[in-house]
C-alpha cells in the first residue's frame, strides 16, 4: 500500500494525464485498489525510490504506472519490466496506451508488445493504441 501511495503521489506527468484525462479515474484510487487486491508489483530503483507499479488483471490486461525516477535508471528499469513480463504465465497480455505517452510506447516495443490499432477512448475521446503480446507454448517434439 505504501508503494501505491508513493507512485500515485509522484506520477510522471504523462502517466497522470493518461489516467486522469484518458480513463477518467483518480490515480490514488486505482493504485490503492490494485494494492488491496494484491494483483500488482512495484519496482524500486537502486537508490531506493519507488519507480512504478504494474499488474495483470484477469483476462491478461496488463498495466503500469511510473514515477519520474525511471528516467534516472532507464536501462535498469527496462530490464526489471522485461523480467516481470517474461515471468508471467498468461498466454496473452494486452491493454491500451495513450498515444501521447511516448516513453511507455518505447518501453512496450522493447518488451515485445505489438501495436494493433489506434482508437478513441475515455471521457475525453483521446487517441489510444491497442497493444498485445502473445506467448507461444513450447512446442512438443515428436518422437
mmCIF file with all atom_site columns, N, CA, C and O in Angstrom, residues 103-132:
data_model
loop_
_atom_site.group_PDB
_atom_site.id
_atom_site.type_symbol
_atom_site.label_atom_id
_atom_site.label_alt_id
_atom_site.label_comp_id
_atom_site.label_asym_id
_atom_site.label_entity_id
_atom_site.label_seq_id
_atom_site.pdbx_PDB_ins_code
_atom_site.Cartn_x
_atom_site.Cartn_y
_atom_site.Cartn_z
_atom_site.occupancy
_atom_site.B_iso_or_equiv
_atom_site.pdbx_formal_charge
_atom_site.auth_seq_id
_atom_site.auth_comp_id
_atom_site.auth_asym_id
_atom_site.auth_atom_id
_atom_site.pdbx_PDB_model_num
ATOM 1   N N  . UNK A 1 103 ? 7.134   7.477  -23.838 1.00 0.00 ? 103 UNK A N  1
ATOM 2   C CA . UNK A 1 103 ? 8.044   6.648  -23.041 1.00 0.00 ? 103 UNK A CA 1
ATOM 3   C C  . UNK A 1 103 ? 7.470   5.249  -22.888 1.00 0.00 ? 103 UNK A C  1
ATOM 4   O O  . UNK A 1 103 ? 8.175   4.250  -23.051 1.00 0.00 ? 103 UNK A O  1
ATOM 5   N N  . UNK A 1 104 ? 6.178   5.152  -22.626 1.00 0.00 ? 104 UNK A N  1
ATOM 6   C CA . UNK A 1 104 ? 5.570   3.832  -22.490 1.00 0.00 ? 104 UNK A CA 1
ATOM 7   C C  . UNK A 1 104 ? 5.474   3.112  -23.829 1.00 0.00 ? 104 UNK A C  1
ATOM 8   O O  . UNK A 1 104 ? 5.634   1.893  -23.883 1.00 0.00 ? 104 UNK A O  1
ATOM 9   N N  . UNK A 1 105 ? 5.255   3.844  -24.902 1.00 0.00 ? 105 UNK A N  1
ATOM 10  C CA . UNK A 1 105 ? 5.249   3.213  -26.225 1.00 0.00 ? 105 UNK A CA 1
ATOM 11  C C  . UNK A 1 105 ? 6.612   2.593  -26.523 1.00 0.00 ? 105 UNK A C  1
ATOM 12  O O  . UNK A 1 105 ? 6.705   1.455  -26.998 1.00 0.00 ? 105 UNK A O  1
ATOM 13  N N  . UNK A 1 106 ? 7.666   3.306  -26.205 1.00 0.00 ? 106 UNK A N  1
ATOM 14  C CA . UNK A 1 106 ? 9.023   2.792  -26.422 1.00 0.00 ? 106 UNK A CA 1
ATOM 15  C C  . UNK A 1 106 ? 9.281   1.568  -25.531 1.00 0.00 ? 106 UNK A C  1
ATOM 16  O O  . UNK A 1 106 ? 9.848   0.573  -25.986 1.00 0.00 ? 106 UNK A O  1
ATOM 17  N N  . UNK A 1 107 ? 8.849   1.635  -24.286 1.00 0.00 ? 107 UNK A N  1
ATOM 18  C CA . UNK A 1 107 ? 9.029   0.509  -23.371 1.00 0.00 ? 107 UNK A CA 1
ATOM 19  C C  . UNK A 1 107 ? 8.248   -0.715 -23.850 1.00 0.00 ? 107 UNK A C  1
ATOM 20  O O  . UNK A 1 107 ? 8.771   -1.830 -23.854 1.00 0.00 ? 107 UNK A O  1
ATOM 21  N N  . UNK A 1 108 ? 7.017   -0.514 -24.267 1.00 0.00 ? 108 UNK A N  1
ATOM 22  C CA . UNK A 1 108 ? 6.200   -1.625 -24.758 1.00 0.00 ? 108 UNK A CA 1
ATOM 23  C C  . UNK A 1 108 ? 6.851   -2.308 -25.956 1.00 0.00 ? 108 UNK A C  1
ATOM 24  O O  . UNK A 1 108 ? 6.860   -3.534 -26.061 1.00 0.00 ? 108 UNK A O  1
ATOM 25  N N  . UNK A 1 109 ? 7.402   -1.517 -26.846 1.00 0.00 ? 109 UNK A N  1
ATOM 26  C CA . UNK A 1 109 ? 8.104   -2.071 -28.014 1.00 0.00 ? 109 UNK A CA 1
ATOM 27  C C  . UNK A 1 109 ? 9.295   -2.920 -27.542 1.00 0.00 ? 109 UNK A C  1
ATOM 28  O O  . UNK A 1 109 ? 9.496   -4.043 -28.008 1.00 0.00 ? 109 UNK A O  1
ATOM 29  N N  . UNK A 1 110 ? 10.072  -2.411 -26.579 1.00 0.00 ? 110 UNK A N  1
ATOM 30  C CA . UNK A 1 110 ? 11.211  -3.143 -26.027 1.00 0.00 ? 110 UNK A CA 1
ATOM 31  C C  . UNK A 1 110 ? 10.761  -4.451 -25.366 1.00 0.00 ? 110 UNK A C  1
ATOM 32  O O  . UNK A 1 110 ? 11.452  -5.469 -25.442 1.00 0.00 ? 110 UNK A O  1
ATOM 33  N N  . UNK A 1 111 ? 9.601   -4.439 -24.737 1.00 0.00 ? 111 UNK A N  1
ATOM 34  C CA . UNK A 1 111 ? 9.083   -5.615 -24.034 1.00 0.00 ? 111 UNK A CA 1
ATOM 35  C C  . UNK A 1 111 ? 8.475   -6.655 -24.977 1.00 0.00 ? 111 UNK A C  1
ATOM 36  O O  . UNK A 1 111 ? 8.028   -7.705 -24.524 1.00 0.00 ? 111 UNK A O  1
ATOM 37  N N  . UNK A 1 112 ? 8.438   -6.351 -26.258 1.00 0.00 ? 112 UNK A N  1
ATOM 38  C CA . UNK A 1 112 ? 7.956   -7.319 -27.234 1.00 0.00 ? 112 UNK A CA 1
ATOM 39  C C  . UNK A 1 112 ? 6.475   -7.234 -27.553 1.00 0.00 ? 112 UNK A C  1
ATOM 40  O O  . UNK A 1 112 ? 5.922   -8.138 -28.182 1.00 0.00 ? 112 UNK A O  1
ATOM 41  N N  . UNK A 1 113 ? 5.830   -6.153 -27.161 1.00 0.00 ? 113 UNK A N  1
ATOM 42  C CA . UNK A 1 113 ? 4.412   -5.990 -27.477 1.00 0.00 ? 113 UNK A CA 1
ATOM 43  C C  . UNK A 1 113 ? 4.260   -5.494 -28.909 1.00 0.00 ? 113 UNK A C  1
ATOM 44  O O  . UNK A 1 113 ? 5.126   -4.793 -29.433 1.00 0.00 ? 113 UNK A O  1
ATOM 45  N N  . UNK A 1 114 ? 3.153   -5.857 -29.518 1.00 0.00 ? 114 UNK A N  1
ATOM 46  C CA . UNK A 1 114 ? 2.818   -5.415 -30.867 1.00 0.00 ? 114 UNK A CA 1
ATOM 47  C C  . UNK A 1 114 ? 1.667   -4.417 -30.770 1.00 0.00 ? 114 UNK A C  1
ATOM 48  O O  . UNK A 1 114 ? 0.749   -4.582 -29.966 1.00 0.00 ? 114 UNK A O  1
ATOM 49  N N  . UNK A 1 115 ? 1.716   -3.409 -31.615 1.00 0.00 ? 115 UNK A N  1
ATOM 50  C CA . UNK A 1 115 ? 0.662   -2.400 -31.650 1.00 0.00 ? 115 UNK A CA 1
ATOM 51  C C  . UNK A 1 115 ? -0.356  -2.805 -32.703 1.00 0.00 ? 115 UNK A C  1
ATOM 52  O O  . UNK A 1 115 ? 0.004   -3.112 -33.837 1.00 0.00 ? 115 UNK A O  1
ATOM 53  N N  . UNK A 1 116 ? -1.624  -2.803 -32.310 1.00 0.00 ? 116 UNK A N  1
ATOM 54  C CA . UNK A 1 116 ? -2.669  -3.333 -33.176 1.00 0.00 ? 116 UNK A CA 1
ATOM 55  C C  . UNK A 1 116 ? -3.437  -2.257 -33.930 1.00 0.00 ? 116 UNK A C  1
ATOM 56  O O  . UNK A 1 116 ? -3.603  -2.346 -35.134 1.00 0.00 ? 116 UNK A O  1
ATOM 57  N N  . UNK A 1 117 ? -3.964  -1.284 -33.196 1.00 0.00 ? 117 UNK A N  1
ATOM 58  C CA . UNK A 1 117 ? -4.774  -0.260 -33.862 1.00 0.00 ? 117 UNK A CA 1
ATOM 59  C C  . UNK A 1 117 ? -4.902  0.956  -32.958 1.00 0.00 ? 117 UNK A C  1
ATOM 60  O O  . UNK A 1 117 ? -4.718  0.873  -31.750 1.00 0.00 ? 117 UNK A O  1
ATOM 61  N N  . UNK A 1 118 ? -5.226  2.058  -33.569 1.00 0.00 ? 118 UNK A N  1
ATOM 62  C CA . UNK A 1 118 ? -5.499  3.290  -32.834 1.00 0.00 ? 118 UNK A CA 1
ATOM 63  C C  . UNK A 1 118 ? -7.007  3.393  -32.632 1.00 0.00 ? 118 UNK A C  1
ATOM 64  O O  . UNK A 1 118 ? -7.787  3.054  -33.527 1.00 0.00 ? 118 UNK A O  1
ATOM 65  N N  . UNK A 1 119 ? -7.402  3.855  -31.453 1.00 0.00 ? 119 UNK A N  1
ATOM 66  C CA . UNK A 1 119 ? -8.824  4.009  -31.169 1.00 0.00 ? 119 UNK A CA 1
ATOM 67  C C  . UNK A 1 119 ? -9.051  5.197  -30.243 1.00 0.00 ? 119 UNK A C  1
ATOM 68  O O  . UNK A 1 119 ? -8.121  5.669  -29.599 1.00 0.00 ? 119 UNK A O  1
ATOM 69  N N  . UNK A 1 120 ? -10.268 5.673  -30.210 1.00 0.00 ? 120 UNK A N  1
ATOM 70  C CA . UNK A 1 120 ? -10.653 6.761  -29.305 1.00 0.00 ? 120 UNK A CA 1
ATOM 71  C C  . UNK A 1 120 ? -11.173 6.131  -28.029 1.00 0.00 ? 120 UNK A C  1
ATOM 72  O O  . UNK A 1 120 ? -11.899 5.142  -28.058 1.00 0.00 ? 120 UNK A O  1
ATOM 73  N N  . UNK A 1 121 ? -10.788 6.717  -26.877 1.00 0.00 ? 121 UNK A N  1
ATOM 74  C CA . UNK A 1 121 ? -11.141 6.106  -25.601 1.00 0.00 ? 121 UNK A CA 1
ATOM 75  C C  . UNK A 1 121 ? -11.343 7.174  -24.527 1.00 0.00 ? 121 UNK A C  1
ATOM 76  O O  . UNK A 1 121 ? -10.733 8.226  -24.561 1.00 0.00 ? 121 UNK A O  1
ATOM 77  N N  . UNK A 1 122 ? -12.182 6.841  -23.568 1.00 0.00 ? 122 UNK A N  1
ATOM 78  C CA . UNK A 1 122 ? -12.334 7.615  -22.345 1.00 0.00 ? 122 UNK A CA 1
ATOM 79  C C  . UNK A 1 122 ? -13.252 8.809  -22.453 1.00 0.00 ? 122 UNK A C  1
ATOM 80  O O  . UNK A 1 122 ? -13.820 9.091  -23.515 1.00 0.00 ? 122 UNK A O  1
ATOM 81  N N  . UNK A 1 123 ? -13.371 9.518  -21.338 1.00 0.00 ? 123 UNK A N  1
ATOM 82  C CA . UNK A 1 123 ? -14.312 10.641 -21.273 1.00 0.00 ? 123 UNK A CA 1
ATOM 83  C C  . UNK A 1 123 ? -13.948 11.791 -22.209 1.00 0.00 ? 123 UNK A C  1
ATOM 84  O O  . UNK A 1 123 ? -14.814 12.572 -22.592 1.00 0.00 ? 123 UNK A O  1
ATOM 85  N N  . UNK A 1 124 ? -12.671 11.875 -22.588 1.00 0.00 ? 124 UNK A N  1
ATOM 86  C CA . UNK A 1 124 ? -12.225 12.955 -23.471 1.00 0.00 ? 124 UNK A CA 1
ATOM 87  C C  . UNK A 1 124 ? -11.990 12.478 -24.898 1.00 0.00 ? 124 UNK A C  1
ATOM 88  O O  . UNK A 1 124 ? -11.451 13.214 -25.721 1.00 0.00 ? 124 UNK A O  1
ATOM 89  N N  . UNK A 1 125 ? -12.363 11.218 -25.177 1.00 0.00 ? 125 UNK A N  1
ATOM 90  C CA . UNK A 1 125 ? -12.254 10.670 -26.522 1.00 0.00 ? 125 UNK A CA 1
ATOM 91  C C  . UNK A 1 125 ? -10.838 10.848 -27.099 1.00 0.00 ? 125 UNK A C  1
ATOM 92  O O  . UNK A 1 125 ? -10.659 11.288 -28.231 1.00 0.00 ? 125 UNK A O  1
ATOM 93  N N  . UNK A 1 126 ? -9.837  10.470 -26.288 1.00 0.00 ? 126 UNK A N  1
ATOM 94  C CA . UNK A 1 126 ? -8.441  10.626 -26.681 1.00 0.00 ? 126 UNK A CA 1
ATOM 95  C C  . UNK A 1 126 ? -7.966  9.447  -27.521 1.00 0.00 ? 126 UNK A C  1
ATOM 96  O O  . UNK A 1 126 ? -8.539  8.363  -27.467 1.00 0.00 ? 126 UNK A O  1
ATOM 97  N N  . UNK A 1 127 ? -6.882  9.672  -28.252 1.00 0.00 ? 127 UNK A N  1
ATOM 98  C CA . UNK A 1 127 ? -6.299  8.616  -29.078 1.00 0.00 ? 127 UNK A CA 1
ATOM 99  C C  . UNK A 1 127 ? -5.462  7.674  -28.222 1.00 0.00 ? 127 UNK A C  1
ATOM 100 O O  . UNK A 1 127 ? -4.518  8.104  -27.550 1.00 0.00 ? 127 UNK A O  1
ATOM 101 N N  . UNK A 1 128 ? -5.827  6.408  -28.257 1.00 0.00 ? 128 UNK A N  1
ATOM 102 C CA . UNK A 1 128 ? -5.089  5.358  -27.572 1.00 0.00 ? 128 UNK A CA 1
ATOM 103 C C  . UNK A 1 128 ? -4.660  4.331  -28.611 1.00 0.00 ? 128 UNK A C  1
ATOM 104 O O  . UNK A 1 128 ? -5.227  4.267  -29.693 1.00 0.00 ? 128 UNK A O  1
ATOM 105 N N  . UNK A 1 129 ? -3.660  3.544  -28.250 1.00 0.00 ? 129 UNK A N  1
ATOM 106 C CA . UNK A 1 129 ? -3.184  2.490  -29.127 1.00 0.00 ? 129 UNK A CA 1
ATOM 107 C C  . UNK A 1 129 ? -3.355  1.154  -28.394 1.00 0.00 ? 129 UNK A C  1
ATOM 108 O O  . UNK A 1 129 ? -2.877  0.989  -27.268 1.00 0.00 ? 129 UNK A O  1
ATOM 109 N N  . UNK A 1 130 ? -4.032  0.230  -29.057 1.00 0.00 ? 130 UNK A N  1
ATOM 110 C CA . UNK A 1 130 ? -4.209  -1.105 -28.502 1.00 0.00 ? 130 UNK A CA 1
ATOM 111 C C  . UNK A 1 130 ? -2.937  -1.907 -28.754 1.00 0.00 ? 130 UNK A C  1
ATOM 112 O O  . UNK A 1 130 ? -2.353  -1.838 -29.831 1.00 0.00 ? 130 UNK A O  1
ATOM 113 N N  . UNK A 1 131 ? -2.490  -2.663 -27.737 1.00 0.00 ? 131 UNK A N  1
ATOM 114 C CA . UNK A 1 131 ? -1.286  -3.468 -27.877 1.00 0.00 ? 131 UNK A CA 1
ATOM 115 C C  . UNK A 1 131 ? -1.499  -4.845 -27.258 1.00 0.00 ? 131 UNK A C  1
ATOM 116 O O  . UNK A 1 131 ? -2.399  -5.032 -26.437 1.00 0.00 ? 131 UNK A O  1
ATOM 117 N N  . UNK A 1 132 ? -0.673  -5.807 -27.670 1.00 0.00 ? 132 UNK A N  1
ATOM 118 C CA . UNK A 1 132 ? -0.756  -7.146 -27.097 1.00 0.00 ? 132 UNK A CA 1
ATOM 119 C C  . UNK A 1 132 ? 0.573   -7.871 -27.253 1.00 0.00 ? 132 UNK A C  1
ATOM 120 O O  . UNK A 1 132 ? 1.429   -7.478 -28.042 1.00 0.00 ? 132 UNK A O  1
#
